[in-house]
XYZ file of N, CA and C in Angstrom:
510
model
N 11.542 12.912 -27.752
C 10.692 12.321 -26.743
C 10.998 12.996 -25.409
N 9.812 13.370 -24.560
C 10.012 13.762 -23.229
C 10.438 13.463 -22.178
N 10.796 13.441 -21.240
C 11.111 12.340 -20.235
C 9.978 12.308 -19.239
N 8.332 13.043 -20.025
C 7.423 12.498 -19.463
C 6.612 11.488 -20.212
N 7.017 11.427 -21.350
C 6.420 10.402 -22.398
C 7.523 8.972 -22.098
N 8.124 7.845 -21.581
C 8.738 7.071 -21.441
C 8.064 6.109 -22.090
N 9.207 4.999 -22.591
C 8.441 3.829 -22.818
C 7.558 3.187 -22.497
N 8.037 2.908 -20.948
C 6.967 2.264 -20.194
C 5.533 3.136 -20.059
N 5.410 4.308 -19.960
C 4.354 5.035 -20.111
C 3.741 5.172 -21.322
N 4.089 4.798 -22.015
C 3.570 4.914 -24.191
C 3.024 3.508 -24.205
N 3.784 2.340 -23.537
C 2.954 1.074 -23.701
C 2.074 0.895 -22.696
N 2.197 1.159 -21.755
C 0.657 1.452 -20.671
C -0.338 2.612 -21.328
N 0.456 3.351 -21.898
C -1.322 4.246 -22.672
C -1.880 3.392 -23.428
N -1.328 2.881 -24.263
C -1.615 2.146 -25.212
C -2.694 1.145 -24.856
N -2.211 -0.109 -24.194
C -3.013 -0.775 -23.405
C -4.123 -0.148 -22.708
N -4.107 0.722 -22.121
C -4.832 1.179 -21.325
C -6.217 1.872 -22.652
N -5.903 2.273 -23.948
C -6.908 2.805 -24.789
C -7.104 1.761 -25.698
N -6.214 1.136 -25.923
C -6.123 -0.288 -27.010
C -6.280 -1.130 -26.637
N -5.676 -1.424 -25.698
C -5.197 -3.539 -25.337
C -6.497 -4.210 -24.424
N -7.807 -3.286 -24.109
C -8.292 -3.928 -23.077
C -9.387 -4.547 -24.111
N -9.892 -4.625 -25.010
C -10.695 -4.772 -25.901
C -12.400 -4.119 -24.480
N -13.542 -5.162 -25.017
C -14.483 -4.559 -24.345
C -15.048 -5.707 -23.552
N -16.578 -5.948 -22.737
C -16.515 -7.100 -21.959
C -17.168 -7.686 -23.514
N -18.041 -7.525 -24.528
C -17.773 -8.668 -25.705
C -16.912 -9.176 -26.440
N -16.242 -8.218 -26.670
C -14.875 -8.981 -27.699
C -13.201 -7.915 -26.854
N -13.063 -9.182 -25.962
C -11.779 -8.555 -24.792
C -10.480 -8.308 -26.185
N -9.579 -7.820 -25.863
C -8.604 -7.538 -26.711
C -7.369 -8.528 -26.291
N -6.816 -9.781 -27.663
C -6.235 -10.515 -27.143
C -4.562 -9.752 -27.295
N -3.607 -10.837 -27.269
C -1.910 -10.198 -27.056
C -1.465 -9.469 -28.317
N -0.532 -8.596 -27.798
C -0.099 -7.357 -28.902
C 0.786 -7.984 -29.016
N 1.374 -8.403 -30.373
C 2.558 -8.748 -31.158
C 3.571 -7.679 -30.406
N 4.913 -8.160 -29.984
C 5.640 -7.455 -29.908
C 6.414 -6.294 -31.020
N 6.573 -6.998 -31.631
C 6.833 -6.692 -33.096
C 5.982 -5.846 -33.464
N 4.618 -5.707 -33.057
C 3.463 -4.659 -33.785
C 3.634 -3.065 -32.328
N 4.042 -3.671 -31.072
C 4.703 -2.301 -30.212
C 5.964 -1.998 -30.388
N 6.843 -2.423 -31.347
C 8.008 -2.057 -31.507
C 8.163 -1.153 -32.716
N 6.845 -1.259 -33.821
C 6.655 -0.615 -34.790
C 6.072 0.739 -34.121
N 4.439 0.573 -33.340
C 3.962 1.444 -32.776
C 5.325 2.604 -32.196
N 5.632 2.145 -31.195
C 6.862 2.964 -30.498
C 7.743 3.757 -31.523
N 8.317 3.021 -32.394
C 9.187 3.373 -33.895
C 8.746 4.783 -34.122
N 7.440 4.563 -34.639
C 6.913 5.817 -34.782
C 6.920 7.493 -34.149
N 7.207 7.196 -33.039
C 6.975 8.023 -31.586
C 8.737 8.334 -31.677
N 10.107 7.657 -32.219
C 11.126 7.686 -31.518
C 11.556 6.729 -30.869
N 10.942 6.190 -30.075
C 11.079 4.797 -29.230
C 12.209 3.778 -29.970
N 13.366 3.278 -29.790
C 13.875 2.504 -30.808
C 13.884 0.585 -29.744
N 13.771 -0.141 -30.651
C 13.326 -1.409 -30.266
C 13.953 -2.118 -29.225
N 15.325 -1.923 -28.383
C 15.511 -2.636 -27.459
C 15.410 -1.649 -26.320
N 14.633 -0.169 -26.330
C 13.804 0.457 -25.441
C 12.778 -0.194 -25.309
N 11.893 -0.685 -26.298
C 10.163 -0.972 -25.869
C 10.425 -2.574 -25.631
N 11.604 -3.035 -25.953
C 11.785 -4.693 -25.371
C 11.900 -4.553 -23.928
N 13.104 -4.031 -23.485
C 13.240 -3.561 -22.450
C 11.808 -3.271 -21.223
N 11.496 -2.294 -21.560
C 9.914 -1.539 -21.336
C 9.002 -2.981 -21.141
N 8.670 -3.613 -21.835
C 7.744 -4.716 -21.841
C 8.457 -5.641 -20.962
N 9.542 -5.986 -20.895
C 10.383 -7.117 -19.993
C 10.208 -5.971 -18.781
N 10.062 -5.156 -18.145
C 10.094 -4.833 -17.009
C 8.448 -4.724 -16.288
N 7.749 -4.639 -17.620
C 6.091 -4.609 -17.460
C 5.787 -5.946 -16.985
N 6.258 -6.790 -17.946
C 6.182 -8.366 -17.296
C 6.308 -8.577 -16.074
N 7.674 -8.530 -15.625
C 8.299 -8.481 -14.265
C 7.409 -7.960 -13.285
N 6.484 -6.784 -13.027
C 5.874 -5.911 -12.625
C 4.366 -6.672 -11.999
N 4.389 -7.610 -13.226
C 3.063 -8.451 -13.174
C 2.038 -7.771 -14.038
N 2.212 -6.411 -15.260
C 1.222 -5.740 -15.392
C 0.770 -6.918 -16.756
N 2.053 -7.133 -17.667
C 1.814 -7.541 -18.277
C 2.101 -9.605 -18.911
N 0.948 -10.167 -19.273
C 1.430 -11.547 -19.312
C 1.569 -12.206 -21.090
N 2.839 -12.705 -20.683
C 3.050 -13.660 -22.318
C 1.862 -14.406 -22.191
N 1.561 -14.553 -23.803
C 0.531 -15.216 -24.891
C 0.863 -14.879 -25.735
N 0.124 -16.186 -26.696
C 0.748 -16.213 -28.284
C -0.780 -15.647 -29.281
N -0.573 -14.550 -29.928
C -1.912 -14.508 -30.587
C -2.129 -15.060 -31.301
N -3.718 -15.093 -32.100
C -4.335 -16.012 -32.657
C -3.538 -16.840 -33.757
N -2.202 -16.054 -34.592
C -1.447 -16.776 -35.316
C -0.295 -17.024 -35.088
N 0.180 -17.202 -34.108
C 1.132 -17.773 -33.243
C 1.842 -17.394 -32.722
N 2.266 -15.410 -33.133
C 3.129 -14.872 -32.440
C 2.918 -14.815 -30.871
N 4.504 -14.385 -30.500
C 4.927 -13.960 -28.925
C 3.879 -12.774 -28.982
N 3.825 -12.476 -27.951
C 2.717 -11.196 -27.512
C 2.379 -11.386 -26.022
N 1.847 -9.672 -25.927
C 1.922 -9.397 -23.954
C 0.433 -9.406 -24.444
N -0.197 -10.025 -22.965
C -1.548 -9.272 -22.665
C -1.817 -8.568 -21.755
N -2.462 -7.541 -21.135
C -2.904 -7.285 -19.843
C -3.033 -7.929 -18.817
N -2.225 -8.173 -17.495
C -2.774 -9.417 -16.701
C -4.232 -8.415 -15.974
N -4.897 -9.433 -15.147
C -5.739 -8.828 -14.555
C -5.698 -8.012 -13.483
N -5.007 -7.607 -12.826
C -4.198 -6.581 -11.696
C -4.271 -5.475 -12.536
N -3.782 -5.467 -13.966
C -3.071 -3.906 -14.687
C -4.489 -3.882 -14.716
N -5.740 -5.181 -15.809
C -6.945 -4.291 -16.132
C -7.777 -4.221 -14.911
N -7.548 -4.349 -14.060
C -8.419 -4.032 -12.464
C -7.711 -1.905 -12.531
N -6.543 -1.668 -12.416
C -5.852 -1.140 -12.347
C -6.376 0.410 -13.247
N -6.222 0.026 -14.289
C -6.840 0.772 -15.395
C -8.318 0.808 -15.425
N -9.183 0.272 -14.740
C -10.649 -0.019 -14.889
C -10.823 1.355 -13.530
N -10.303 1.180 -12.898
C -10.241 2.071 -11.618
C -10.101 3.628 -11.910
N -8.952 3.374 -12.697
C -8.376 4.560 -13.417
C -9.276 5.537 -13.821
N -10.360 4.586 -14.657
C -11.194 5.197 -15.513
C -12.368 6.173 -14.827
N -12.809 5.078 -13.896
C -14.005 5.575 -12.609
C -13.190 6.879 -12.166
N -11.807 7.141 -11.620
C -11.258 8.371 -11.280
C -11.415 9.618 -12.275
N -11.238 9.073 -13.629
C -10.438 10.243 -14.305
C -12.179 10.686 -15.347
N -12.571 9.455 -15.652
C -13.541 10.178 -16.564
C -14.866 10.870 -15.605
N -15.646 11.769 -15.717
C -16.455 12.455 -15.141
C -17.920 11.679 -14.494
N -18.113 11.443 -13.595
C -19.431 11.044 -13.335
C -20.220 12.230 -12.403
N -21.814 11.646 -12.527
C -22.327 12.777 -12.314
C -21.925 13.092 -10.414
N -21.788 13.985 -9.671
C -21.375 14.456 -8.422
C -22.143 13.789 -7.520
N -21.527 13.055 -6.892
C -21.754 12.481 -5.427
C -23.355 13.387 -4.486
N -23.942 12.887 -4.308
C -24.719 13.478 -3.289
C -24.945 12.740 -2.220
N -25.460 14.169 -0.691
C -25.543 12.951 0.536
C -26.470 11.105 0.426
N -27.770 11.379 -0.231
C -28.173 10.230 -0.129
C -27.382 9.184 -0.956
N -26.322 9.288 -1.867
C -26.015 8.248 -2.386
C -25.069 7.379 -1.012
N -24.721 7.851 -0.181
C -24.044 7.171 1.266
C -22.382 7.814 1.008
N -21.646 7.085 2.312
C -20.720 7.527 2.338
C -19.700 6.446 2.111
N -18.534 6.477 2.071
C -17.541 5.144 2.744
C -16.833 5.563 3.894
N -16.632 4.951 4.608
C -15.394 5.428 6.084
C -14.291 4.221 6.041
N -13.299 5.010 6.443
C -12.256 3.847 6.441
C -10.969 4.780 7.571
N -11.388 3.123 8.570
C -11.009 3.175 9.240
C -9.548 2.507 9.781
N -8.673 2.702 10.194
C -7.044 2.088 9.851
C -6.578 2.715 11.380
N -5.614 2.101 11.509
C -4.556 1.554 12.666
C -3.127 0.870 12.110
N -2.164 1.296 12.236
C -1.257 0.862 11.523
C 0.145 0.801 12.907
N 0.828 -0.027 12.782
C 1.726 0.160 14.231
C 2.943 0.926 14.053
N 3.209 1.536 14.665
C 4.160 2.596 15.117
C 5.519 2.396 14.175
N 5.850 1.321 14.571
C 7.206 0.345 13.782
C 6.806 0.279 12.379
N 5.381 0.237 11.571
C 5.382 0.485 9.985
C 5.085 1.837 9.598
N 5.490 2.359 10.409
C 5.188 4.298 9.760
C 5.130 4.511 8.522
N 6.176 3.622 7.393
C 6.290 3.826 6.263
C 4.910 3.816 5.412
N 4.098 2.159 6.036
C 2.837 1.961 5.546
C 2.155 2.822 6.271
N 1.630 3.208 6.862
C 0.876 4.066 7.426
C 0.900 5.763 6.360
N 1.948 6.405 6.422
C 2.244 7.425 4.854
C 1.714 7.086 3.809
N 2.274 5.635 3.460
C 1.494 5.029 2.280
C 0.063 5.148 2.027
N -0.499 4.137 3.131
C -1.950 4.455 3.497
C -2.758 6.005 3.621
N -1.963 7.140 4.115
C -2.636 7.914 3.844
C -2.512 8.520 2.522
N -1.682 8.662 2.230
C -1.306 9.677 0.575
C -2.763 8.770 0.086
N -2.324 7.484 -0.504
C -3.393 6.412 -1.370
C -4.909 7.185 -0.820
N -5.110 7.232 0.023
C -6.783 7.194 0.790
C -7.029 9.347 0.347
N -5.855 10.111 0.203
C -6.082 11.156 -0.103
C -6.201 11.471 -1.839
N -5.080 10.618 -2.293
C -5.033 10.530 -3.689
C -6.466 9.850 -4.502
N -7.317 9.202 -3.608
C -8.517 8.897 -3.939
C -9.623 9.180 -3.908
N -9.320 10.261 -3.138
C -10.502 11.409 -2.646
C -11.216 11.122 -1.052
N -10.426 10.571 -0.031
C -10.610 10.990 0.783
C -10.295 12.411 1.573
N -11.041 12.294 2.642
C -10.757 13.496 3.483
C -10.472 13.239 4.986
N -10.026 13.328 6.040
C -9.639 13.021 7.319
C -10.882 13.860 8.464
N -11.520 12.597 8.694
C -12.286 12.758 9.645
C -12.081 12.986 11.256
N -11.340 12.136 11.094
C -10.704 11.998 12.674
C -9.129 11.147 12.819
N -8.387 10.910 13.752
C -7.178 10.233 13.386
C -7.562 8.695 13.543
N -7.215 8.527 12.139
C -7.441 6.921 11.511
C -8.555 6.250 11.212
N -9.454 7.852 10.729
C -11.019 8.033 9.946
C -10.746 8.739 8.916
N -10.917 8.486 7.824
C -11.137 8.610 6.604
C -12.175 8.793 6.146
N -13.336 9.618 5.630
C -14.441 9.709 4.505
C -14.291 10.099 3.033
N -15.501 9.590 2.390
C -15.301 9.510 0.771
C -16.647 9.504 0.817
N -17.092 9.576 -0.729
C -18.058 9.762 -0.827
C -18.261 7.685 -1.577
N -19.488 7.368 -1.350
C -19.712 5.734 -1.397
C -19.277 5.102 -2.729
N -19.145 5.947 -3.457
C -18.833 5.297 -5.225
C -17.310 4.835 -5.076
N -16.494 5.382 -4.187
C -15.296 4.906 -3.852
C -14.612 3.748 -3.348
N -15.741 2.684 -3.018
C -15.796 1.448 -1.981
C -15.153 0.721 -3.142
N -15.184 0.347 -4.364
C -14.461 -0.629 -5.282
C -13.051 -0.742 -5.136
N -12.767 0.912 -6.008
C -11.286 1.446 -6.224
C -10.681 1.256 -5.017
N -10.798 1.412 -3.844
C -10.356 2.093 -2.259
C -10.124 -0.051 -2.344
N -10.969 -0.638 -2.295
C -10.726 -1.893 -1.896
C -9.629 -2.711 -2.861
N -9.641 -2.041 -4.311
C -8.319 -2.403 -4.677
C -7.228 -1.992 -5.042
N -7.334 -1.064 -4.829
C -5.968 -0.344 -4.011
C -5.372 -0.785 -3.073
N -6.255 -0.815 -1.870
C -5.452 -1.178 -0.656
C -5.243 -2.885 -0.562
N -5.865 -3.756 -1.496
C -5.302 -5.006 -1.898
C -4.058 -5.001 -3.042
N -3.827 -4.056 -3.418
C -2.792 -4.214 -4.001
C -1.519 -3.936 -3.575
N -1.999 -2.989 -2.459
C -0.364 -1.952 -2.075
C -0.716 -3.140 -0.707
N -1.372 -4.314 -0.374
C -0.868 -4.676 0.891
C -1.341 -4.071 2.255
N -2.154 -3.280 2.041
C -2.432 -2.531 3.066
C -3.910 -2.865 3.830
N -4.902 -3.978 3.105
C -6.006 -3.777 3.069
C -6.389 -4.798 4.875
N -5.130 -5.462 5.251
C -4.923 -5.901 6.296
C -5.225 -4.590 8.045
N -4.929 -3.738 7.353
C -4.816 -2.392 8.407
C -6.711 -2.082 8.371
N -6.886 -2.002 7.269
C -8.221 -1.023 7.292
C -9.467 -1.771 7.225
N -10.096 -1.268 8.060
C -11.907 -1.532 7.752
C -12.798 -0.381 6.852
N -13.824 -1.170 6.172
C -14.482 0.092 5.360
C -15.581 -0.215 5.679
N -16.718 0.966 6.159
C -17.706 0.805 6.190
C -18.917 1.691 5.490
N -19.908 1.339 5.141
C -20.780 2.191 4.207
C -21.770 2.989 4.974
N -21.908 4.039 4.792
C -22.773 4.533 5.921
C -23.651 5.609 5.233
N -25.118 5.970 5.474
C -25.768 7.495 4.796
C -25.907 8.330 5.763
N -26.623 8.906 4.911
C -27.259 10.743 5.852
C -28.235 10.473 6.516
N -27.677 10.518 7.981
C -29.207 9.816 8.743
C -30.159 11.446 9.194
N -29.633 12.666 9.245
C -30.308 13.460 9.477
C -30.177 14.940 8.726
């Protein structure tokens, strides 16, 4: 095993291609016992992927439930599948942004004394496909207004920034 393949990263793929089921039939809790086999397979040995899941918990990604026949089992809380839903809009291909579809701007102010958040705030707003308009202007192209809003509700940040939607007026 790699030390880019980790536990915790083998049970977040997983989930992330398996565990979400669809919006008709959602995917309920994975037997622990059935990711300890999964993992087995891979190398993974069982008080790694216990481990791994007790820190996923902790994390908030993942929540105890008992499946339909009574076992212990994690589910996705809704943060991870907000998380992973986002993911998807990033990574899988949609067709290319054009001017009339609008823009997003996001605009932020952060105080001197949280510099740390402020770094934060920018990497996140670049890692998402912004670009720097001006200092503490941000543009994106408008399909970004979801992801960008939960992101910056998640990392805490969404207190700093305004977003506004704007098109091609000329």
């Amino acid at each position: 095993m790699t030390d880019q393949h980790t536990p915790r990263s083998l049970i977040v793929t997983f989930y992330g291609a398996y565990g979400r089921g669809d919006a008709d039939s959602p995917a309920g809790p994975v037997p622990v016992a059935a990711l300890v086999r999964l993992l087995g397979a891979v190398g993974v040995d069982a008080p790694s992927v216990r481990s791994a899941v007790s820190r996923l918990k902790r994390r908030g990604l993942l929540v105890a439930d008992r499946t339909a026949g009574g076992a212990a089992g994690y589910a996705l809380s809704p943060d991870a599948r907000q998380l992973l839903d986002d993911g998807d809009r990033r990574i899988y291909p949609r067709p290319a942004g054009r001017c009339g579809d609008g823009w997003l701007l996001a605009v932020f102010s952060v105080p001197e004394e949280e510099r740390s958040k402020r770094h934060l705030l920018r990497s996140r707003l670049a890692r998402l496909g912004f670009g720097t308009a001006a200092p503490g202007v941000w543009i994106a192209p408008a399909h970004l207004h979801d992801e960008t809003r939960h992101t910056l509700e998640r990392l805490g940040l969404d207190g700093y920034v305004d977003l506004f939607r704007g098109e091609h007026a000329g």
